[in-house]
XYZ file of C-alpha atoms in Angstrom:
644
model
C 19.365 -14.336 -27.722
C 15.950 -13.194 -29.019
C 14.934 -16.960 -29.464
C 15.653 -17.368 -25.685
C 13.495 -14.585 -24.779
C 10.720 -15.933 -26.994
C 11.074 -19.215 -24.937
C 10.867 -17.327 -21.748
C 7.762 -15.695 -22.914
C 6.221 -18.911 -24.156
C 6.779 -20.509 -20.760
C 5.381 -17.512 -18.913
C 8.522 -16.036 -17.554
C 8.416 -12.708 -19.212
C 5.430 -10.598 -20.453
C 4.535 -9.865 -24.131
C 5.486 -6.255 -23.776
C 8.979 -7.298 -22.552
C 9.394 -9.318 -25.681
C 8.113 -6.881 -27.780
C 10.467 -4.130 -26.544
C 13.474 -6.487 -27.258
C 12.185 -7.299 -30.822
C 11.746 -3.567 -31.630
C 15.175 -2.509 -30.402
C 16.703 -5.462 -32.276
C 15.230 -4.260 -35.481
C 16.731 -0.853 -34.856
C 20.121 -1.853 -33.462
C 20.768 -4.922 -35.467
C 22.618 -8.160 -34.200
C 25.791 -6.055 -32.973
C 24.026 -4.785 -30.063
C 22.486 -7.807 -28.342
C 23.588 -6.312 -24.795
C 21.209 -3.366 -25.027
C 18.307 -5.573 -26.405
C 18.534 -8.126 -23.633
C 18.994 -5.642 -20.800
C 16.129 -3.527 -22.233
C 13.766 -6.740 -22.053
C 15.041 -7.307 -18.424
C 14.441 -3.625 -17.466
C 10.861 -3.902 -18.903
C 10.280 -7.246 -17.028
C 11.521 -5.626 -13.765
C 9.076 -2.856 -14.216
C 6.217 -5.298 -14.363
C 7.524 -6.657 -11.031
C 7.370 -3.312 -9.392
C 11.091 -2.166 -9.967
C 11.447 1.309 -11.723
C 14.794 0.205 -12.793
C 17.075 -2.760 -13.380
C 20.054 -2.862 -10.893
C 22.939 -4.166 -12.642
C 24.969 -4.873 -9.699
C 22.191 -6.916 -8.310
C 21.744 -8.730 -11.562
C 25.306 -9.753 -11.747
C 25.736 -10.740 -8.099
C 22.484 -12.688 -7.881
C 20.690 -12.976 -11.371
C 18.173 -15.746 -10.506
C 17.239 -13.984 -7.355
C 17.023 -10.514 -8.904
C 14.795 -11.578 -11.837
C 12.789 -14.255 -9.770
C 11.306 -15.876 -12.782
C 8.113 -17.673 -11.788
C 8.939 -21.123 -10.991
C 5.293 -22.341 -10.994
C 5.632 -22.172 -14.858
C 8.785 -24.095 -15.118
C 8.367 -27.530 -16.534
C 11.117 -30.123 -17.178
C 10.777 -29.199 -20.869
C 11.171 -25.588 -20.178
C 14.169 -26.059 -18.105
C 15.837 -28.054 -20.871
C 14.866 -25.478 -23.464
C 15.412 -22.265 -21.611
C 18.787 -20.772 -20.473
C 18.874 -19.473 -17.070
C 19.454 -15.688 -16.592
C 23.115 -16.415 -15.608
C 23.574 -18.607 -18.855
C 21.820 -16.074 -21.185
C 23.992 -13.277 -19.670
C 27.067 -15.279 -20.328
C 25.869 -16.162 -23.960
C 26.384 -12.484 -25.013
C 30.156 -11.546 -25.110
C 29.431 -7.865 -24.120
C 27.640 -9.073 -21.126
C 30.426 -11.340 -19.828
C 30.631 -9.258 -16.557
C 29.162 -6.125 -15.190
C 31.832 -3.738 -16.344
C 31.574 -4.942 -19.842
C 27.756 -4.588 -19.800
C 28.056 -1.093 -18.474
C 30.460 -0.160 -21.136
C 28.291 -1.709 -23.879
C 25.289 0.382 -22.602
C 27.399 3.555 -22.249
C 28.392 3.114 -25.981
C 25.064 2.188 -27.262
C 23.264 4.895 -29.315
C 20.043 3.351 -27.722
C 20.912 4.481 -24.231
C 21.068 8.116 -22.635
C 20.105 9.769 -26.015
C 17.257 12.426 -26.057
C 14.967 10.237 -27.883
C 16.309 6.672 -26.606
C 13.913 4.481 -24.680
C 16.683 3.666 -21.937
C 18.729 5.774 -19.644
C 21.626 4.467 -17.643
C 22.467 6.235 -14.129
C 25.241 4.709 -12.274
C 24.429 1.013 -12.182
C 20.612 1.526 -12.575
C 19.074 1.098 -16.225
C 15.764 2.712 -16.613
C 12.924 2.970 -19.166
C 13.264 6.786 -19.864
C 9.437 7.593 -18.637
C 10.311 6.111 -15.263
C 13.642 7.793 -15.011
C 11.688 11.166 -15.728
C 9.359 10.267 -12.997
C 12.039 9.629 -10.374
C 13.934 12.606 -11.305
C 10.798 14.826 -11.025
C 9.942 13.452 -7.493
C 13.691 13.899 -6.412
C 13.843 17.552 -7.734
C 10.642 18.524 -6.238
C 11.215 17.095 -2.860
C 14.621 18.530 -2.519
C 13.163 21.872 -3.323
C 10.517 21.629 -0.688
C 12.994 20.407 1.926
C 15.362 23.282 1.215
C 12.475 25.707 1.797
C 13.016 26.187 5.547
C 10.067 27.981 7.105
C 10.489 30.707 9.682
C 8.919 29.516 12.914
C 8.502 31.276 16.445
C 9.614 28.445 18.582
C 8.006 30.043 21.622
C 4.696 30.305 19.958
C 4.993 26.912 18.543
C 5.604 25.414 21.840
C 2.557 27.302 23.429
C 0.228 25.774 20.748
C 1.729 22.253 21.067
C 1.202 22.471 24.778
C -2.387 23.525 24.187
C -3.036 20.617 21.929
C -1.007 17.990 23.627
C -0.719 18.973 27.214
C 2.223 18.778 29.262
C 4.337 15.799 28.520
C 6.288 13.450 30.939
C 7.910 11.527 28.191
C 8.753 11.972 24.459
C 5.767 12.436 22.357
C 6.585 11.638 18.757
C 3.086 12.747 17.705
C 4.071 16.227 19.120
C 7.436 15.962 17.296
C 5.744 15.226 14.049
C 3.739 18.452 14.366
C 6.749 20.504 15.177
C 8.641 18.843 12.317
C 5.815 19.882 9.769
C 6.353 23.563 10.544
C 9.859 23.569 9.386
C 9.631 22.962 5.559
C 7.226 22.128 2.884
C 7.747 18.438 3.017
C 6.928 16.087 5.938
C 6.520 12.261 6.448
C 4.693 10.713 9.280
C 5.053 6.865 9.343
C 4.103 4.327 11.719
C 1.998 1.032 11.978
C -1.639 0.741 12.835
C -2.980 2.450 15.866
C 0.157 4.501 16.472
C -1.638 7.662 16.163
C -1.309 8.990 12.770
C -4.764 10.336 12.515
C -4.637 11.622 16.082
C -1.644 13.516 14.891
C -2.723 14.937 11.507
C -5.727 16.705 13.107
C -3.458 18.420 15.638
C -0.883 19.112 12.805
C -3.449 20.756 10.689
C -4.717 22.806 13.876
C -1.024 23.751 14.529
C -0.707 25.064 10.868
C -3.899 27.100 10.921
C -3.189 28.513 14.325
C 0.230 29.609 13.251
C -0.719 31.056 9.937
C -0.634 34.708 11.211
C -3.439 37.086 9.887
C -3.699 35.456 6.637
C -6.758 33.662 5.261
C -7.362 30.045 6.330
C -5.006 27.588 4.751
C -6.601 25.670 1.829
C -6.113 22.093 2.854
C -6.727 18.956 0.643
C -6.866 15.370 1.906
C -6.465 12.492 -0.412
C -5.628 8.708 -0.424
C -4.738 6.201 -3.254
C -8.196 4.368 -3.032
C -11.809 5.132 -2.506
C -11.784 2.808 0.632
C -8.759 4.651 2.071
C -10.197 8.065 1.349
C -13.440 7.018 3.119
C -11.325 5.819 6.114
C -9.529 8.918 6.320
C -12.733 11.035 6.193
C -14.212 9.142 8.950
C -11.175 8.928 11.271
C -10.480 12.710 10.858
C -14.175 13.524 11.537
C -14.085 11.291 14.666
C -10.945 12.793 15.959
C -12.204 16.442 15.195
C -15.301 15.689 17.522
C -13.170 14.557 20.532
C -10.755 17.510 20.455
C -12.167 20.551 22.335
C -9.198 22.833 22.302
C -9.352 24.005 18.487
C -12.693 25.669 18.374
C -11.161 28.639 16.820
C -9.885 26.766 13.888
C -12.052 23.670 13.744
C -14.197 25.035 10.939
C -10.803 25.410 8.843
C -9.988 21.831 8.877
C -11.539 19.802 6.268
C -12.970 16.300 6.756
C -13.575 15.194 3.158
C -10.722 13.072 1.580
C -10.880 12.206 -2.130
C -8.880 9.661 -4.142
C -5.733 11.037 -5.913
C -7.248 10.424 -9.343
C -10.219 12.538 -8.378
C -8.063 15.239 -6.768
C -5.947 15.579 -9.954
C -8.743 15.161 -12.362
C -8.502 12.304 -14.731
C -8.616 12.902 -18.632
C -10.565 10.142 -20.585
C -8.460 7.943 -22.697
C -5.123 9.522 -21.244
C -2.536 8.903 -18.705
C -2.561 12.601 -17.943
C -4.572 14.780 -15.538
C -6.382 18.019 -15.621
C -4.100 19.433 -12.936
C -0.560 19.721 -13.717
C 2.476 22.261 -13.745
C 0.330 24.712 -16.022
C -2.990 24.247 -14.093
C -1.916 23.479 -10.564
C -3.979 22.400 -7.563
C -5.581 25.308 -5.414
C -4.073 23.954 -2.207
C -1.651 25.291 0.487
C -1.369 21.927 2.213
C -1.970 18.445 0.573
C -1.976 15.448 2.896
C -2.022 11.971 1.406
C -2.769 8.924 3.550
C -1.744 5.274 2.827
C 1.164 6.774 0.987
C 2.882 3.401 0.857
C 0.278 2.358 -1.809
C 1.293 5.418 -4.156
C 3.328 4.487 -7.194
C 6.112 6.365 -8.882
C 4.034 7.584 -11.779
C 1.192 8.720 -9.326
C 3.713 10.535 -7.122
C 5.154 12.212 -10.122
C 1.825 13.534 -11.139
C 1.107 14.801 -7.678
C 4.358 16.857 -7.377
C 3.853 18.293 -10.691
C 0.360 19.372 -9.982
C 1.167 20.797 -6.351
C 2.416 24.447 -6.374
C 5.987 24.973 -5.008
C 4.813 27.109 -2.144
C 2.460 24.368 -0.950
C 3.217 21.763 1.776
C 3.203 18.090 1.203
C 2.674 15.828 3.980
C 2.778 12.017 3.608
C 1.163 9.501 6.090
C 1.454 5.805 6.091
C 3.250 2.675 7.203
C 6.535 2.197 5.579
C 6.599 -1.466 6.539
C 3.332 -2.340 4.545
C 3.286 -3.694 0.876
C 4.658 -1.247 -1.546
C 2.324 -0.026 -4.468
C 0.976 -2.638 -6.966
C 2.570 -0.599 -9.709
C 6.284 0.390 -9.860
C 7.953 2.055 -7.002
C 8.296 1.932 -3.318
C 8.030 5.677 -2.574
C 7.299 5.592 1.220
C 9.846 2.627 1.817
C 12.614 4.264 0.242
C 12.029 7.800 1.586
C 11.677 6.263 5.141
C 14.615 3.808 4.992
C 16.264 3.633 8.510
C 13.541 5.810 10.181
C 13.536 3.530 13.260
C 17.170 4.974 14.155
C 16.016 8.714 13.592
C 19.425 9.745 12.104
C 18.436 13.447 12.994
C 21.204 15.965 12.646
C 22.418 17.530 15.954
C 21.138 20.830 14.635
C 17.614 19.437 14.127
C 17.572 17.742 17.377
C 18.429 20.895 19.213
C 15.631 22.784 17.320
C 12.935 20.054 18.211
C 14.062 20.052 21.760
C 13.174 23.863 22.081
C 9.469 22.976 21.285
C 9.076 20.388 23.993
C 10.052 19.933 27.654
C 11.217 16.236 26.931
C 14.308 15.970 24.940
C 14.427 13.362 22.068
C 16.096 10.265 22.930
C 20.029 10.475 22.435
C 20.334 7.585 20.048
C 18.192 9.337 17.559
C 20.819 12.019 16.937
C 23.490 11.287 14.283
C 26.559 13.588 13.609
C 26.429 12.318 10.057
C 22.629 12.668 9.787
C 22.903 15.040 6.804
C 23.369 12.066 4.631
C 19.877 10.768 5.552
C 18.224 13.958 4.004
C 14.549 12.657 3.843
C 14.819 11.432 7.519
C 15.325 15.221 8.505
C 11.798 15.538 7.583
C 10.341 12.150 8.861
C 8.846 11.325 12.190
C 8.356 7.555 13.066
C 5.888 6.289 15.634
C 6.655 3.150 17.514
C 3.941 2.522 20.063
C 0.564 1.258 19.041
C -2.371 2.166 21.066
C -4.450 -0.643 19.324
C -2.157 -3.676 19.908
C -0.286 -4.860 22.987
C 3.304 -5.335 21.773
C 3.860 -8.108 24.114
C 1.185 -10.405 22.877
C -1.180 -11.388 20.154
C -1.742 -9.402 17.056
C 0.835 -6.689 18.140
C 3.542 -9.202 19.061
C 3.076 -11.359 15.939
C 2.990 -8.295 13.697
C 6.260 -7.006 15.362
C 8.133 -10.177 15.095
C 7.165 -10.554 11.415
C 8.345 -7.051 10.585
C 11.593 -7.559 12.384
C 12.016 -10.940 10.611
C 12.423 -12.850 13.699
C 10.945 -16.311 13.788
C 11.473 -17.660 17.527
C 8.000 -16.700 18.958
C 6.406 -17.341 15.676
C 7.836 -20.811 15.038
C 6.474 -21.627 18.643
C 3.100 -20.582 17.911
C 3.057 -22.251 14.466
C 4.238 -25.529 16.064
C 0.960 -25.784 18.170
C -1.315 -22.883 17.914
C -4.053 -24.331 20.056
C -1.833 -25.389 22.772
C -0.151 -22.136 22.882
C -3.399 -20.104 22.873
C -4.688 -22.385 25.666
C -1.567 -22.161 27.875
C -0.383 -18.572 27.338
C -2.251 -15.455 27.500
C 0.089 -13.706 25.079
C -1.593 -15.830 22.232
C -5.064 -14.621 23.133
C -6.244 -13.104 19.954
C -4.315 -15.015 17.281
C -4.983 -18.663 15.994
C -3.435 -20.936 13.308
C -5.192 -23.834 11.435
C -3.131 -26.141 9.284
C -5.490 -27.140 6.564
C -4.266 -29.715 3.815
C -6.658 -28.447 1.112
C -8.435 -25.120 0.434
C -11.973 -26.624 0.650
C -11.199 -28.399 4.141
C -14.378 -28.561 6.293
C -12.473 -26.618 8.974
C -12.321 -23.674 6.394
C -15.960 -24.039 5.585
C -16.891 -24.114 9.203
C -14.853 -21.027 9.947
C -16.349 -19.145 7.091
C -19.988 -20.143 7.939
C -19.440 -18.899 11.548
C -17.845 -15.743 10.415
C -20.615 -14.858 8.005
C -23.409 -16.118 10.060
C -24.246 -12.535 11.484
C -24.406 -11.217 7.893
C -26.781 -13.883 6.876
C -29.078 -12.926 9.716
C -28.978 -9.213 8.910
C -30.040 -10.160 5.319
C -33.269 -11.693 6.655
C -34.122 -8.531 8.626
C -35.262 -6.397 5.740
C -37.816 -3.864 6.938
C -41.493 -4.927 6.203
C -42.435 -1.252 5.111
C -41.144 0.558 1.961
C -39.870 3.354 4.316
C -36.612 4.566 2.533
C -35.019 5.712 5.740
C -35.554 2.198 7.305
C -34.224 0.440 4.156
C -31.110 2.684 4.050
C -30.558 2.025 7.758
C -30.708 -1.674 7.164
C -28.409 -1.491 4.240
C -25.793 0.499 6.242
C -26.009 -2.235 9.007
C -25.257 -4.820 6.540
C -22.354 -2.790 5.069
C -21.029 -2.282 8.539
C -21.248 -6.018 9.257
C -18.933 -6.680 6.275
C -16.234 -4.983 8.375
C -16.550 -7.471 11.140
C -15.030 -10.548 9.151
C -12.956 -10.781 6.171
C -10.854 -13.462 4.286
C -7.730 -12.328 2.786
C -5.565 -14.410 0.350
C -2.089 -14.058 -0.857
C -2.714 -14.945 -4.463
C -5.545 -14.185 -7.055
C -5.504 -17.439 -9.026
C -5.439 -21.245 -8.240
C -7.118 -23.208 -5.663
C -5.876 -20.988 -2.846
C -6.593 -17.841 -4.681
C -9.065 -15.114 -4.213
C -11.345 -16.018 -7.260
C -11.764 -19.779 -6.220
C -12.495 -18.759 -2.586
C -15.109 -16.361 -3.637
C -16.693 -19.025 -5.666
C -16.347 -21.517 -2.950
C -17.813 -19.171 -0.082
C -20.694 -18.200 -2.191
C -21.765 -21.731 -2.796
C -21.260 -22.502 0.999
C -23.496 -19.557 2.072
C -26.115 -19.369 -0.676
C -25.865 -22.784 -2.501
C -27.055 -23.125 -5.996
C -28.552 -19.673 -5.998
C -24.982 -18.384 -6.108
C -23.842 -20.945 -8.674
C -26.695 -20.399 -11.074
C -26.673 -16.519 -11.089
C -23.790 -14.082 -11.295
C -25.845 -11.756 -8.989
C -27.732 -12.857 -5.712
C -28.830 -11.186 -2.746
C -26.057 -10.838 -0.152
C -23.354 -10.807 -2.824
C -20.551 -8.289 -1.574
C -18.526 -6.674 -4.268
C -15.373 -4.615 -4.601
C -14.974 -2.173 -7.542
C -11.599 -2.990 -9.255
C -11.311 0.195 -11.395
C -12.273 3.814 -11.002
C -15.733 4.534 -12.671
C -16.112 8.288 -12.833
C -19.465 8.199 -14.575
C -20.792 6.419 -11.229
C -18.539 8.250 -8.972
C -17.236 4.813 -7.901
C -13.430 4.301 -7.039
C -11.221 1.212 -7.036
C -11.648 -0.394 -3.663
C -15.204 0.848 -2.944
C -17.372 -1.965 -1.396
C -21.099 -2.592 -1.819
C -23.330 -5.394 -1.488
C -26.519 -6.748 -3.651
C -29.948 -6.293 -1.810
C -33.633 -6.055 -2.631
C -35.187 -3.049 -0.939
C -38.476 -4.865 -1.066
C -39.327 -8.477 -1.638
C -40.729 -7.751 -5.083
C -38.085 -5.338 -6.290
C -35.044 -6.334 -8.656
C -31.682 -6.530 -7.137
C -29.682 -3.255 -6.766
C -26.264 -2.739 -5.134
C -26.006 -0.648 -2.138
C -22.980 1.586 -1.671
C -22.174 3.898 1.173
C -21.748 7.594 0.325
C -19.405 10.193 1.632
C -22.178 11.860 3.491
C -23.201 8.834 5.377
C -26.051 7.812 3.128
C -26.633 4.888 0.730
C -26.417 4.849 -3.108
C -28.649 2.059 -4.962
C -27.233 1.058 -8.424
C -28.379 -1.504 -10.775
C -26.086 -4.440 -11.235
C -26.021 -4.015 -14.903
C -24.329 -0.661 -14.554
C -21.257 -2.311 -12.723
C -18.879 -3.679 -15.203
C -15.696 -3.986 -13.168
C -16.315 -5.498 -9.843
C -15.145 -8.769 -7.947
C -17.027 -10.766 -5.361
C -15.617 -9.786 -2.047
C -16.167 -12.542 0.494
C -12.421 -13.022 0.002
C -10.069 -10.306 -1.187
C -6.285 -10.103 -1.924
C -3.965 -8.912 0.892
C -2.949 -6.211 -1.552
C -6.638 -4.952 -2.047
C -7.157 -4.869 1.799
C -4.718 -2.124 2.291
C -6.474 0.866 3.828
C -8.907 -1.480 5.477
C -9.441 -2.998 8.935
C -11.648 -5.764 10.044
C -12.701 -7.076 13.444
C -11.675 -10.576 12.613
C -9.231 -11.130 9.698
C -8.494 -14.596 8.353
C -5.418 -14.891 6.158
C -4.927 -17.781 3.744
C -1.808 -18.721 2.353
C -1.274 -21.130 -0.622
C 0.208 -24.681 -0.312
C 3.421 -23.922 -2.197
C 6.009 -21.221 -2.171
C 5.450 -18.293 -4.423
C 7.786 -15.083 -4.780
C 4.819 -13.076 -3.446
C 5.141 -14.483 0.087
C 7.358 -12.009 1.688
C 7.344 -10.469 5.349
C 5.649 -7.448 4.036
C 2.644 -9.335 2.797
C 2.368 -11.214 6.221
C 2.624 -8.052 8.152
C 0.170 -6.166 5.981
C -2.312 -8.994 6.453
C -1.742 -9.460 10.071
C -2.366 -5.706 10.861
C -5.698 -5.714 8.942
C -7.085 -7.350 12.034
C -8.469 -5.190 14.821
C -9.318 -7.847 17.442
C -8.742 -11.239 16.077
C -6.494 -12.832 13.547
C -6.695 -16.376 12.290
C -4.109 -17.860 9.783
C -4.888 -20.647 7.454
C -2.114 -22.538 5.783
C -1.163 -25.949 4.475
C 2.399 -25.820 5.243
C 3.414 -23.641 8.425
C 7.096 -23.796 7.434
C 6.163 -21.624 4.277
C 5.416 -18.788 6.767
C 8.668 -18.842 8.278
C 10.107 -18.892 4.707
C 8.058 -15.971 4.012
C 9.202 -14.078 7.077
C 12.828 -14.438 5.902
C 12.120 -13.002 2.441
C 11.507 -9.214 1.997
C 10.674 -6.897 -0.894
C 13.622 -4.994 -2.133
C 12.545 -2.772 -4.836
C 15.401 -1.086 -6.936
C 15.408 2.453 -7.367
C 17.495 5.833 -7.045
C 14.991 7.919 -5.233
C 17.096 7.948 -2.045
C 20.578 8.342 -3.953
C 21.973 11.633 -4.834
C-alpha cells in the first residue's frame, strides 16, 4: 500500500505531506493497520483540496469522483503502475467495504485517542486540528444563536420605518436588520448588487439607535483580503453619505475595515494571533464581509477571539467560490437559504416589525432543523443586473446549473448579441489557442486607456498632481481585467501576464522584471510594509529622471510610493485568477478558460468570474462545450459544520 502511495506521489496525484503522514503512521502502527495509514493519507489529501475531512460514505460510493486525482498528470505508464482509488481500497482487507473500514478505524489506537492525529465522527475522518476548528466554530455559533436578545418590537418597527420608509412589498433588507436584533449571530447573503452594503449601514444604525442609554457600541469591520477590506470601507463611506436619517448616530458608525489578520494581530513565525480567548477583541459587534472567502482555521481564530457577549455578523455571497484553504463556512451555514425554512414562531416575530408579511413559502413547520437559517437572510433581487438579460441572466442560469439559454448563447454569441437585446452586455469568443490574434486585439483595446494615461505624467514635480495622476491610473485598472481559471500552463495566469506584458510593452517587458506600467498584486501579507494579500499597485516614475516606484492606494485616499526592491511577493496583475478576483469588480471582465477539462472548472468558478463584471462580460474559450460541462459540476466540500 505504501508503494502505491509513493507511486501516486511520483505521478503528482498526492502531495509530499500526504505521503509523509502515511509513512509516519506506518512506522508507529506497523503493517497490521494499513487501513488507518491509507485513510490518513487520503484525509490529508482531501484537506489539500479544501475538505476539512474525508467523507467515508462518499469515498465508497464514488471513490474516483471523491478523490478526483488530477488527470493531467496521468500517463499510460502511470495508469499501468498505479492502482485506482477503488483498487487500492480493495487491496486492503480491512477496507473491503465501508462498514469494515469504520470498524477498523474505531478499533485503531491511532484514532480518537487524546494524542492521536485522527478523529472519526460518524462517517467523517478528520485530522485532529481541523476537527477542533470545526467543533470550536459549532459550539461558539450555537451559544451566540441561543442568546436571544430582548427587543421592543414596536420601537424596532419605528426605527426600521425611519430607515427604510413605508414598504409596499417585502423588503429582505429590512428583514435582515430585524433578524440581527434577535441574537448574537447573523448572516446576510446575496449576490452582487443585492444590497448587502446598503443593508449593513442601516443594520449598524439600528443597533446604535436601540442600544439604550449605554455608550456607543464598539463596532469592528473586517474582510479576508486587503482588497475586500478597501472595497468595504469605500462602500460603507459612500452609503453613509447618502443616508440623511441617521445623523444622530452617524458618528458612531465606523467606515474603516481591516483584514482579518490585522484585526486579530499576527504573531511572527506562528499560526497564532495576539487576540484569542485570553486576550479578546474589544468589540461589541464584528462584521465580516466576503465571508465566503474565510477558511475554517481563520473562522475558528475569529470566534476564539470574539467575546461571547459580542455580535458576529457575516456578509457574503454563498454561491461564490469557497475559501482557497480548507472549509466552506458560508456555503454550509447558508445551505437551502433560498427556501427560507423559517419557523412559524420566527415568521410571526418578523411580521411584527413590518407591514408586509413574509412570503408564505418561506415558513417551514420543521424549520428548527435548519438552525443556522433562523439567523440568515438571503437577498434575491440584484439592483446592478437585470435578471432577464445579459450578465444577470447568465450568472443566474450558471448558478442554478441550467444550460438552455447558455447553450444558445455559446452556439453563436455574435448572432445572439445582434438579434436579441437580452445578450446586450455579454460576448463569447471561441479561440483555438491562447495567443490567438483575437485575444491580443481584445487585450490591446482593453488596456489602451491605461497606456494613454501613462503618457500623461504631469510636467511639474508637484506631489499633489503626481499623486492625482497615479490615482487615475489605479482607477483605470478597475475598468478592464482578464481572469483565468488556472495559474499555470499556456492558458494560465502566469503565461498570460508574460504575453500581455510583451503585447503592451514589447522588449522592455521581456528584458526587465520591472517596467513602468506594470500592475502588481501582493500575494502574501507584508506587515512591515502594511500591505495585504490582494492589494494592487502599479510601477510608475514620478518624474522622467527618477527611478521606478510602485504606487499603492492608502485607506485615507492617498498614494504610497515604494521601491520595487522592497516588494518580494507580488505577481504581475494584467491577468489574475478568478480566485484572486473575489472581492473585486471591473467594468469589463474577460474570463479565460483552458482548452481542456480540469476539476477546478465548476459552476461556482464560472459564477464568481461572471459576477466580477459590472457592465460588460466577455468569455474566451477554446471549447464552448467545456463551459456546459463546468456548469454541471459543483463544489461539494465535506464537513460537519451543519450537522448536530
